[in-house]
mmCIF file of C-alpha atoms in Angstrom:
data_model
loop_
_atom_site.group_PDB
_atom_site.id
_atom_site.type_symbol
_atom_site.label_atom_id
_atom_site.label_comp_id
_atom_site.label_asym_id
_atom_site.label_seq_id
_atom_site.Cartn_x
_atom_site.Cartn_y
_atom_site.Cartn_z
ATOM 1 C CA MET A 1 47.639 -57.639 123.601
ATOM 2 C CA GLU A 2 49.241 -54.442 122.582
ATOM 3 C CA ILE A 3 49.707 -55.785 119.117
ATOM 4 C CA ALA A 4 46.071 -56.835 118.960
ATOM 5 C CA LEU A 5 45.054 -53.446 120.303
ATOM 6 C CA ILE A 6 47.228 -51.701 117.754
ATOM 7 C CA ALA A 7 45.748 -53.910 115.098
ATOM 8 C CA VAL A 8 42.230 -53.064 116.307
ATOM 9 C CA ILE A 9 43.111 -49.383 116.476
ATOM 10 C CA ALA A 10 44.629 -49.594 113.014
ATOM 11 C CA PHE A 11 41.578 -51.389 111.796
ATOM 12 C CA LEU A 12 39.316 -48.750 113.310
ATOM 13 C CA VAL A 13 41.431 -46.030 111.791
ATOM 14 C CA VAL A 14 41.180 -47.696 108.430
ATOM 15 C CA VAL A 15 37.440 -48.157 108.793
ATOM 16 C CA THR A 16 37.137 -44.529 109.905
ATOM 17 C CA LEU A 17 39.131 -43.399 106.883
ATOM 18 C CA VAL A 18 37.101 -45.593 104.600
ATOM 19 C CA LEU A 19 33.881 -44.230 106.034
ATOM 20 C CA PHE A 20 35.250 -40.714 105.744
ATOM 21 C CA PHE A 21 36.155 -41.261 102.166
ATOM 22 C CA LYS A 22 32.753 -42.797 101.426
ATOM 23 C CA MET A 23 30.995 -39.950 103.142
ATOM 24 C CA SER A 24 33.058 -37.463 101.193
ATOM 25 C CA LYS A 25 32.288 -39.322 98.025
ATOM 26 C CA ALA A 26 28.611 -39.492 98.913
ATOM 27 C CA GLU A 27 28.570 -35.790 99.589
ATOM 28 C CA LYS A 28 30.275 -35.196 96.311
ATOM 29 C CA LEU A 29 27.843 -37.524 94.638
ATOM 30 C CA ALA A 30 24.982 -35.694 96.336
ATOM 31 C CA GLU A 31 26.359 -32.387 95.227
ATOM 32 C CA THR A 32 26.874 -33.791 91.745
ATOM 33 C CA ALA A 33 23.362 -35.183 91.770
ATOM 34 C CA SER A 34 22.001 -31.847 92.984
ATOM 35 C CA THR A 35 23.938 -30.079 90.296
ATOM 36 C CA ASN A 36 22.789 -32.587 87.699
ATOM 37 C CA SER A 37 19.229 -32.192 88.928
ATOM 38 C CA GLU A 38 19.428 -28.445 88.543
ATOM 39 C CA ASN A 39 20.989 -28.890 85.140
ATOM 40 C CA LEU A 40 18.322 -31.392 84.249
ATOM 41 C CA THR A 41 15.632 -28.986 85.432
ATOM 42 C CA ARG A 42 17.098 -26.187 83.377
ATOM 43 C CA LEU A 43 17.471 -28.556 80.443
ATOM 44 C CA THR A 44 13.887 -29.679 80.887
ATOM 45 C CA GLU A 45 12.701 -26.096 80.976
ATOM 46 C CA SER A 46 14.828 -25.299 77.957
ATOM 47 C CA LEU A 47 13.403 -28.330 76.168
ATOM 48 C CA ILE A 48 9.871 -27.273 77.091
ATOM 49 C CA ASN A 49 10.525 -23.768 75.819
ATOM 50 C CA GLN A 50 12.082 -25.125 72.661
ATOM 51 C CA GLN A 51 9.141 -27.524 72.283
ATOM 52 C CA ALA A 52 6.747 -24.586 72.661
ATOM 53 C CA GLN A 53 8.729 -22.576 70.131
ATOM 54 C CA LEU A 54 8.856 -25.607 67.868
ATOM 55 C CA GLU A 55 5.115 -26.084 68.151
ATOM 56 C CA GLY A 56 4.598 -22.393 67.304
ATOM 57 C CA GLN A 57 6.958 -22.643 64.374
ATOM 58 C CA LEU A 58 5.243 -25.856 63.260
ATOM 59 C CA LYS A 59 1.872 -24.145 63.472
ATOM 60 C CA GLN A 60 3.244 -21.172 61.515
ATOM 61 C CA ILE A 61 4.825 -23.509 59.011
ATOM 62 C CA SER A 62 1.547 -25.411 58.768
ATOM 63 C CA THR A 63 -0.365 -22.186 58.240
ATOM 64 C CA ASP A 64 2.171 -20.959 55.696
ATOM 65 C CA SER A 65 2.140 -24.343 54.036
ATOM 66 C CA ALA A 66 -1.637 -24.323 53.814
ATOM 67 C CA GLN A 67 -1.601 -20.814 52.346
ATOM 68 C CA SER A 68 1.213 -21.758 49.998
ATOM 69 C CA ARG A 69 -0.668 -24.893 48.959
ATOM 70 C CA GLN A 70 -3.758 -22.821 48.353
ATOM 71 C CA GLU A 71 -1.796 -20.312 46.312
ATOM 72 C CA ILE A 72 -0.016 -23.121 44.503
ATOM 73 C CA ASN A 73 -3.339 -24.847 43.833
ATOM 74 C CA GLN A 74 -4.836 -21.579 42.565
ATOM 75 C CA THR A 75 -1.773 -20.906 40.409
ATOM 76 C CA LEU A 76 -1.820 -24.453 39.090
ATOM 77 C CA SER A 77 -5.537 -24.168 38.411
ATOM 78 C CA GLU A 78 -5.067 -20.903 36.527
ATOM 79 C CA ARG A 79 -2.136 -22.318 34.604
ATOM 80 C CA LEU A 80 -4.075 -25.474 33.846
ATOM 81 C CA ASP A 81 -6.982 -23.349 32.610
ATOM 82 C CA THR A 82 -4.604 -21.301 30.454
ATOM 83 C CA VAL A 83 -2.900 -24.416 29.154
ATOM 84 C CA SER A 84 -6.298 -26.029 28.517
ATOM 85 C CA LYS A 85 -7.489 -22.939 26.644
ATOM 86 C CA ARG A 86 -4.294 -22.773 24.602
ATOM 87 C CA LEU A 87 -4.479 -26.462 23.955
ATOM 88 C CA GLY A 88 -8.115 -26.125 22.898
ATOM 89 C CA ASP A 89 -7.296 -23.182 20.642
ATOM 90 C CA SER A 90 -4.332 -25.049 19.193
ATOM 91 C CA LEU A 91 -6.441 -28.128 18.623
ATOM 92 C CA SER A 92 -9.159 -25.984 17.016
ATOM 93 C CA GLN A 93 -6.642 -24.226 14.783
ATOM 94 C CA SER A 94 -4.983 -27.521 13.985
ATOM 95 C CA ALA A 95 -8.357 -29.035 13.126
ATOM 96 C CA GLU A 96 -9.198 -26.019 10.950
ATOM 97 C CA LYS A 97 -5.803 -26.100 9.221
ATOM 98 C CA THR A 98 -6.131 -29.855 8.825
ATOM 99 C CA GLY A 99 -9.552 -29.350 7.244
ATOM 100 C CA GLN A 100 -8.172 -26.722 4.906
ATOM 101 C CA SER A 101 -5.216 -28.933 4.061
ATOM 102 C CA LEU A 102 -7.559 -31.844 3.362
ATOM 103 C CA THR A 103 -9.722 -29.596 1.187
ATOM 104 C CA GLU A 104 -6.664 -28.354 -0.719
ATOM 105 C CA LEU A 105 -5.407 -31.924 -0.941
ATOM 106 C CA GLN A 106 -8.748 -33.051 -2.360
ATOM 107 C CA ALA A 107 -8.649 -30.168 -4.859
ATOM 108 C CA ARG A 108 -5.073 -31.078 -5.853
ATOM 109 C CA LEU A 109 -6.030 -34.722 -6.108
ATOM 110 C CA ALA A 110 -8.912 -33.696 -8.357
ATOM 111 C CA VAL A 111 -6.476 -31.681 -10.477
ATOM 112 C CA ILE A 112 -4.090 -34.615 -10.541
ATOM 113 C CA ASP A 113 -6.917 -36.940 -11.564
ATOM 114 C CA LYS A 114 -7.924 -34.509 -14.300
ATOM 115 C CA ALA A 115 -4.306 -34.192 -15.418
ATOM 116 C CA GLN A 116 -3.983 -37.965 -15.422
ATOM 117 C CA THR A 117 -7.142 -38.185 -17.507
ATOM 118 C CA ASN A 118 -5.713 -35.575 -19.869
ATOM 119 C CA LEU A 119 -2.444 -37.491 -20.048
ATOM 120 C CA THR A 120 -4.354 -40.657 -20.832
ATOM 121 C CA GLU A 121 -6.278 -38.867 -23.551
ATOM 122 C CA LEU A 122 -3.059 -37.321 -24.826
ATOM 123 C CA SER A 123 -1.404 -40.729 -24.888
ATOM 124 C CA ASN A 124 -4.342 -42.079 -26.869
ATOM 125 C CA GLN A 125 -4.094 -39.111 -29.213
ATOM 126 C CA VAL A 126 -0.345 -39.649 -29.617
ATOM 127 C CA VAL A 127 -0.985 -43.293 -30.379
ATOM 128 C CA GLY A 128 -3.661 -42.223 -32.837
ATOM 129 C CA LEU A 129 -1.248 -39.694 -34.361
ATOM 130 C CA GLN A 130 1.378 -42.398 -34.707
ATOM 131 C CA ASP A 131 -1.181 -44.610 -36.433
ATOM 132 C CA ILE A 132 -2.100 -41.718 -38.725
ATOM 133 C CA LEU A 133 1.492 -40.937 -39.572
ATOM 134 C CA ALA A 134 2.257 -44.601 -40.198
ATOM 135 C CA ASN A 135 -0.269 -44.644 -43.055
ATOM 136 C CA LYS A 136 0.886 -42.736 -46.125
ATOM 137 C CA GLN A 137 -2.590 -41.641 -47.206
ATOM 138 C CA ALA A 138 -3.551 -40.626 -43.662
ATOM 139 C CA ARG A 139 -0.266 -38.747 -43.345
ATOM 140 C CA GLY A 140 -1.077 -36.828 -46.529
ATOM 141 C CA ALA A 141 -4.514 -35.957 -45.136
ATOM 142 C CA PHE A 142 -2.859 -34.779 -41.926
ATOM 143 C CA GLY A 143 -0.625 -32.384 -43.894
ATOM 144 C CA GLU A 144 -3.584 -31.120 -45.923
ATOM 145 C CA ILE A 145 -5.643 -30.444 -42.763
ATOM 146 C CA GLN A 146 -2.798 -28.526 -41.194
ATOM 147 C CA LEU A 147 -2.365 -26.552 -44.420
ATOM 148 C CA ASN A 148 -6.091 -25.756 -44.515
ATOM 149 C CA ASP A 149 -6.077 -24.539 -40.911
ATOM 150 C CA LEU A 150 -3.129 -22.210 -41.494
ATOM 151 C CA VAL A 151 -4.571 -20.748 -44.700
ATOM 152 C CA LYS A 152 -8.036 -20.235 -43.175
ATOM 153 C CA SER A 153 -6.572 -18.470 -40.150
ATOM 154 C CA ALA A 154 -4.465 -16.052 -42.238
ATOM 155 C CA LEU A 155 -6.451 -15.203 -45.395
ATOM 156 C CA PRO A 156 -10.007 -14.151 -46.202
ATOM 157 C CA PRO A 157 -12.217 -16.830 -47.842
ATOM 158 C CA SER A 158 -12.134 -15.069 -51.199
ATOM 159 C CA ALA A 159 -8.332 -15.375 -51.411
ATOM 160 C CA TYR A 160 -7.982 -19.180 -51.625
ATOM 161 C CA ASP A 161 -9.531 -22.450 -52.789
ATOM 162 C CA PHE A 162 -8.829 -26.028 -51.692
ATOM 163 C CA GLN A 163 -8.567 -29.102 -53.898
ATOM 164 C CA VAL A 164 -8.611 -27.077 -57.100
ATOM 165 C CA THR A 165 -8.407 -28.916 -60.436
ATOM 166 C CA LEU A 166 -6.086 -27.126 -62.877
ATOM 167 C CA SER A 167 -6.297 -27.079 -66.645
ATOM 168 C CA ASN A 168 -3.863 -30.014 -66.892
ATOM 169 C CA GLY A 169 -6.179 -32.178 -64.798
ATOM 170 C CA ARG A 170 -3.961 -32.061 -61.689
ATOM 171 C CA ARG A 171 -5.610 -31.311 -58.363
ATOM 172 C CA ALA A 172 -3.782 -28.883 -56.078
ATOM 173 C CA ASP A 173 -4.146 -28.991 -52.296
ATOM 174 C CA CYS A 174 -4.509 -25.208 -52.110
ATOM 175 C CA LEU A 175 -4.590 -22.351 -54.623
ATOM 176 C CA ILE A 176 -3.898 -18.855 -53.288
ATOM 177 C CA LYS A 177 -5.502 -16.258 -55.552
ATOM 178 C CA LEU A 178 -3.224 -13.315 -56.280
ATOM 179 C CA PRO A 179 -3.515 -10.661 -59.004
ATOM 180 C CA ASN A 180 -1.160 -10.662 -61.970
ATOM 181 C CA PRO A 181 1.681 -10.388 -61.399
ATOM 182 C CA PRO A 182 2.582 -12.796 -59.871
ATOM 183 C CA GLY A 183 -0.690 -14.717 -60.298
ATOM 184 C CA SER A 184 -2.228 -17.570 -58.313
ATOM 185 C CA ILE A 185 0.223 -19.692 -56.291
ATOM 186 C CA VAL A 186 -0.240 -23.442 -55.686
ATOM 187 C CA VAL A 187 0.594 -24.877 -52.258
ATOM 188 C CA ASP A 188 1.013 -28.654 -52.049
ATOM 189 C CA ALA A 189 1.618 -30.597 -48.796
ATOM 190 C CA LYS A 190 4.350 -33.257 -48.733
ATOM 191 C CA PHE A 191 5.560 -35.316 -45.740
ATOM 192 C CA PRO A 192 8.650 -37.574 -46.327
ATOM 193 C CA LEU A 193 8.302 -39.266 -42.942
ATOM 194 C CA GLU A 194 9.751 -42.714 -43.731
ATOM 195 C CA SER A 195 13.029 -41.369 -45.079
ATOM 196 C CA TYR A 196 13.255 -38.885 -42.181
ATOM 197 C CA HIS A 197 12.811 -41.722 -39.659
ATOM 198 C CA MET A 198 15.487 -43.698 -41.437
ATOM 199 C CA LEU A 199 17.749 -40.653 -41.188
ATOM 200 C CA ARG A 200 17.150 -40.205 -37.445
ATOM 201 C CA GLN A 201 17.529 -43.906 -36.635
ATOM 202 C CA ALA A 202 20.709 -44.492 -38.654
ATOM 203 C CA GLU A 203 23.679 -45.450 -36.494
ATOM 204 C CA THR A 204 26.396 -46.741 -38.789
ATOM 205 C CA ASP A 205 27.946 -44.801 -41.646
ATOM 206 C CA GLY A 206 26.357 -47.127 -44.162
ATOM 207 C CA ASP A 207 22.898 -46.637 -42.675
ATOM 208 C CA LYS A 208 23.384 -42.861 -42.646
ATOM 209 C CA LEU A 209 24.504 -42.845 -46.293
ATOM 210 C CA GLN A 210 21.487 -44.937 -47.316
ATOM 211 C CA ALA A 211 19.120 -42.723 -45.271
ATOM 212 C CA ASN A 212 20.590 -39.556 -46.821
ATOM 213 C CA ARG A 213 20.064 -40.966 -50.312
ATOM 214 C CA ALA A 214 16.481 -41.972 -49.488
ATOM 215 C CA PHE A 215 15.655 -38.562 -47.988
ATOM 216 C CA THR A 216 17.294 -36.712 -50.877
ATOM 217 C CA GLY A 217 15.497 -38.859 -53.449
ATOM 218 C CA ALA A 218 12.102 -38.352 -51.758
ATOM 219 C CA MET A 219 12.497 -34.578 -51.558
ATOM 220 C CA GLN A 220 13.769 -34.262 -55.129
ATOM 221 C CA LYS A 221 10.807 -36.314 -56.381
ATOM 222 C CA HIS A 222 8.380 -34.008 -54.531
ATOM 223 C CA ILE A 223 10.114 -30.913 -55.962
ATOM 224 C CA VAL A 224 9.982 -32.263 -59.515
ATOM 225 C CA ASP A 225 6.315 -33.273 -59.178
ATOM 226 C CA ILE A 226 5.262 -29.850 -57.924
ATOM 227 C CA SER A 227 7.346 -28.051 -60.560
ATOM 228 C CA GLU A 228 5.828 -30.075 -63.416
ATOM 229 C CA LYS A 229 2.249 -30.278 -62.185
ATOM 230 C CA TYR A 230 1.515 -26.957 -60.513
ATOM 231 C CA ILE A 231 3.501 -24.302 -62.402
ATOM 232 C CA LEU A 232 1.504 -23.495 -65.550
ATOM 233 C CA ASP A 233 2.164 -20.521 -67.838
ATOM 234 C CA GLY A 234 -0.760 -18.103 -67.946
ATOM 235 C CA GLU A 235 -2.643 -19.947 -65.219
ATOM 236 C CA THR A 236 -0.483 -19.926 -62.108
ATOM 237 C CA ALA A 237 2.462 -17.975 -60.833
ATOM 238 C CA GLU A 238 5.987 -18.793 -61.947
ATOM 239 C CA SER A 239 6.645 -20.548 -58.620
ATOM 240 C CA ALA A 240 4.897 -22.882 -56.161
ATOM 241 C CA LEU A 241 5.098 -23.766 -52.463
ATOM 242 C CA LEU A 242 6.004 -27.166 -51.017
ATOM 243 C CA PHE A 243 4.513 -27.380 -47.523
ATOM 244 C CA LEU A 244 6.318 -29.557 -44.937
ATOM 245 C CA PRO A 245 3.973 -29.994 -41.933
ATOM 246 C CA SER A 246 6.930 -30.686 -39.599
ATOM 247 C CA GLU A 247 9.374 -28.130 -38.224
ATOM 248 C CA ALA A 248 11.839 -30.931 -37.447
ATOM 249 C CA VAL A 249 11.977 -32.105 -41.081
ATOM 250 C CA TYR A 250 12.287 -28.485 -42.234
ATOM 251 C CA ALA A 251 15.156 -27.843 -39.790
ATOM 252 C CA GLU A 252 16.938 -31.048 -40.837
ATOM 253 C CA LEU A 253 16.600 -30.066 -44.468
ATOM 254 C CA HIS A 254 18.102 -26.605 -43.971
ATOM 255 C CA ALA A 255 20.832 -27.862 -41.643
ATOM 256 C CA ASN A 256 22.206 -30.812 -43.603
ATOM 257 C CA PHE A 257 20.818 -30.811 -47.165
ATOM 258 C CA PRO A 258 21.758 -27.563 -48.954
ATOM 259 C CA ALA A 259 21.764 -29.397 -52.334
ATOM 260 C CA ILE A 260 18.021 -30.042 -52.043
ATOM 261 C CA LEU A 261 17.441 -26.362 -51.340
ATOM 262 C CA GLU A 262 19.492 -25.403 -54.407
ATOM 263 C CA ARG A 263 17.443 -27.822 -56.483
ATOM 264 C CA SER A 264 14.196 -26.301 -55.186
ATOM 265 C CA TYR A 265 15.411 -22.772 -55.976
ATOM 266 C CA LYS A 266 16.220 -23.749 -59.543
ATOM 267 C CA ALA A 267 12.842 -25.434 -59.938
ATOM 268 C CA ARG A 268 11.136 -22.344 -58.423
ATOM 269 C CA VAL A 269 9.573 -24.468 -55.680
ATOM 270 C CA TRP A 270 9.826 -22.784 -52.299
ATOM 271 C CA ILE A 271 9.884 -25.155 -49.323
ATOM 272 C CA VAL A 272 7.968 -23.840 -46.286
ATOM 273 C CA SER A 273 7.208 -25.105 -42.778
ATOM 274 C CA PRO A 274 4.144 -24.146 -40.674
ATOM 275 C CA THR A 275 6.016 -21.134 -39.278
ATOM 276 C CA THR A 276 7.426 -19.865 -42.574
ATOM 277 C CA LEU A 277 4.109 -20.562 -44.342
ATOM 278 C CA MET A 278 2.337 -18.320 -41.828
ATOM 279 C CA ALA A 279 4.856 -15.548 -42.542
ATOM 280 C CA THR A 280 4.325 -16.058 -46.285
ATOM 281 C CA LEU A 281 0.550 -15.922 -45.870
ATOM 282 C CA ASN A 282 0.834 -12.669 -43.936
ATOM 283 C CA THR A 283 2.824 -11.238 -46.839
ATOM 284 C CA VAL A 284 0.154 -12.497 -49.244
ATOM 285 C CA ARG A 285 -2.517 -10.817 -47.142
ATOM 286 C CA ALA A 286 -0.607 -7.509 -47.348
ATOM 287 C CA VAL A 287 -0.327 -7.920 -51.154
ATOM 288 C CA LEU A 288 -4.074 -8.576 -51.370
ATOM 289 C CA LYS A 289 -4.842 -5.474 -49.344
ATOM 290 C CA ASP A 290 -2.557 -3.409 -51.582
ATOM 291 C CA SER A 291 -4.248 -4.845 -54.683
ATOM 292 C CA GLN A 292 -7.671 -4.041 -53.281
ATOM 293 C CA MET A 293 -6.540 -0.504 -52.513
ATOM 294 C CA ARG A 294 -5.248 -0.052 -56.069
ATOM 295 C CA ALA A 295 -8.498 -1.490 -57.476
ATOM 296 C CA GLN A 296 -10.463 1.040 -55.452
ATOM 297 C CA ALA A 297 -8.114 3.932 -56.264
ATOM 298 C CA SER A 298 -10.442 5.492 -58.880
ATOM 299 C CA VAL A 299 -13.406 5.283 -56.551
ATOM 300 C CA ILE A 300 -11.330 6.834 -53.795
ATOM 301 C CA GLN A 301 -10.184 9.647 -56.103
ATOM 302 C CA LYS A 302 -13.796 10.359 -57.149
ATOM 303 C CA GLU A 303 -14.925 10.433 -53.555
ATOM 304 C CA VAL A 304 -12.021 12.716 -52.662
ATOM 305 C CA GLY A 305 -13.066 15.137 -55.470
ATOM 306 C CA VAL A 306 -16.641 15.208 -54.173
ATOM 307 C CA LEU A 307 -15.276 15.702 -50.695
ATOM 308 C CA LEU A 308 -13.192 18.689 -51.871
ATOM 309 C CA LYS A 309 -16.284 20.286 -53.445
ATOM 310 C CA ASP A 310 -18.163 19.773 -50.198
ATOM 311 C CA VAL A 311 -15.291 21.408 -48.340
ATOM 312 C CA GLU A 312 -15.408 24.416 -50.737
ATOM 313 C CA ARG A 313 -19.149 24.798 -50.185
ATOM 314 C CA LEU A 314 -18.576 24.531 -46.469
ATOM 315 C CA ASP A 315 -15.937 27.295 -46.640
ATOM 316 C CA ALA A 316 -18.352 29.575 -48.547
ATOM 317 C CA ARG A 317 -21.098 28.933 -46.014
ATOM 318 C CA VAL A 318 -18.724 29.595 -43.159
ATOM 319 C CA ASP A 319 -17.760 32.926 -44.773
ATOM 320 C CA ASN A 320 -21.424 33.856 -45.114
ATOM 321 C CA LEU A 321 -22.028 32.897 -41.517
ATOM 322 C CA GLY A 322 -19.047 35.061 -40.477
ATOM 323 C CA LYS A 323 -20.542 38.002 -42.352
ATOM 324 C CA HIS A 324 -23.834 37.435 -40.601
ATOM 325 C CA PHE A 325 -22.033 37.294 -37.275
ATOM 326 C CA LEU A 326 -20.193 40.572 -38.115
ATOM 327 C CA GLN A 327 -23.452 42.339 -39.038
ATOM 328 C CA ALA A 328 -25.125 40.949 -35.935
ATOM 329 C CA SER A 329 -22.226 42.243 -33.849
ATOM 330 C CA LYS A 330 -22.629 45.723 -35.349
ATOM 331 C CA ASP A 331 -26.385 45.635 -34.733
ATOM 332 C CA ILE A 332 -25.738 44.595 -31.127
ATOM 333 C CA GLU A 333 -23.345 47.536 -30.692
ATOM 334 C CA LEU A 334 -25.991 49.974 -32.058
ATOM 335 C CA ILE A 335 -28.583 48.438 -29.758
ATOM 336 C CA GLU A 336 -26.237 48.892 -26.777
ATOM 337 C CA THR A 337 -25.678 52.576 -27.810
ATOM 338 C CA SER A 338 -29.416 53.168 -27.984
ATOM 339 C CA SER A 339 -29.876 51.453 -24.641
ATOM 340 C CA ARG A 340 -27.246 53.661 -23.024
ATOM 341 C CA LYS A 341 -28.887 56.822 -24.469
ATOM 342 C CA ILE A 342 -32.309 55.703 -23.260
ATOM 343 C CA SER A 343 -30.896 55.094 -19.774
ATOM 344 C CA SER A 344 -29.295 58.547 -19.790
ATOM 345 C CA ARG A 345 -32.557 60.166 -20.883
ATOM 346 C CA ALA A 346 -34.445 58.312 -18.164
ATOM 347 C CA GLU A 347 -32.016 59.514 -15.512
ATOM 348 C CA LYS A 348 -32.393 63.122 -16.665
ATOM 349 C CA ILE A 349 -36.214 62.807 -16.604
ATOM 350 C CA GLU A 350 -36.034 61.338 -13.091
ATOM 351 C CA GLU A 351 -33.860 64.243 -11.955
ATOM 352 C CA LEU A 352 -36.375 66.658 -13.498
ATOM 353 C CA GLN A 353 -39.233 64.943 -11.703
ATOM 354 C CA LEU A 354 -37.483 64.815 -8.332
ATOM 355 C CA GLY A 355 -36.392 68.375 -9.036
ATOM 356 C CA GLU A 356 -34.038 70.846 -7.622
ATOM 357 C CA GLU A 357 -34.968 74.328 -6.183
ATOM 358 C CA ASP A 358 -37.618 76.455 -7.986
ATOM 359 C CA ASN A 359 -35.161 79.213 -8.673
ATOM 360 C CA ASP A 360 -32.838 76.831 -10.372
ATOM 361 C CA LEU A 361 -35.694 75.528 -12.458
ATOM 362 C CA LEU A 362 -36.673 79.074 -13.478
ATOM 363 C CA ALA A 363 -33.103 80.018 -14.165
ATOM 364 C CA ALA A 364 -32.512 77.076 -16.444
ATOM 365 C CA PRO A 365 -34.457 77.292 -19.716
ATOM 366 C CA PRO A 366 -36.247 74.107 -20.674
ATOM 367 C CA GLU A 367 -34.612 71.966 -23.317
ATOM 368 C CA GLN A 368 -36.140 72.100 -26.752
ATOM 369 C CA PRO A 369 -37.677 68.872 -27.991
ATOM 370 C CA HIS A 370 -35.482 68.844 -31.051
ATOM 371 C CA GLN A 371 -32.390 68.917 -28.836
ATOM 372 C CA ILE A 372 -33.187 65.650 -27.092
ATOM 373 C CA GLU A 373 -33.940 63.616 -30.147
ATOM 374 C CA GLU A 374 -31.861 60.493 -30.506
ATOM 375 C CA GLN A 375 -29.031 60.758 -32.922
ATOM 376 C CA ASP A 376 -28.365 57.360 -34.391
#
């Protein structure tokens, strides 16, 4: 029984301890819960306050955002307007520049078309010139035309004649009329084109030797023909001119064919190109002017004598005019003297009329008439 009682008592003690521990734990839990509740309340209040602050901040942010959006929209609108204006101006300027460029391009294309037309015409003329130069007779006419143009541009019409028939029956291309000495000079146009082309196209030594012989033979034949046909005693000058209408042929001749030049000097046939012929014609024009001056020398001397007599008469008349001027100057001086005396007399008469005191007038004897007469 005692054991059972002890067991019951032990059991009760254990139960009591268990209950005590549970009650202590419950109290602790209650305290913890109360503390947690207070903490939760404070947290809730803090959250509410933070929510209110957050709502205020959100409202402020919303307001600021709306204002910022408005400002941004306004700024974007202004910038878009500026960009649109610049873009419009740029497009307008670009369109204007493009129009100008197209106009200039059209003008340049027109110039190019005109130049192309000119080139086509020039090509046709070159082809025509080649055809002319290929024909010997046409080539001779070409040289004569060039000779005529040069002579007409440099000399007066009375100083030359074209296609003149001489006393030997030969017809000269041009005859330049000069007084004796030296007399009239014949100019004949020659154009050894075939032999010159052979000379330029020769590649081998044999071809060059053959071309040199052909060119030399052609030039020597021309020199001999001119010397025999166009240098006539008593009718023409003692020399004549061989006109080469090509500067290239003239340069080739002077560069590589001195023997031909020596032959021409001995035959008194002077070879000229268009440039040297123009210089020669200018010299001829100076000679003609000098001849005309000498022909008019007697007339000039007569006119100078008459002019000297006129100058002498003019000197005599100038001397007479000077004498008249001198006499007129003396007369003017006498007139001025008389004028001064008249003025002086008038002043004295005025003083007499205005008068001084009666006593002074009585004291001063009147002037005798013969004392106031003018002494010239």
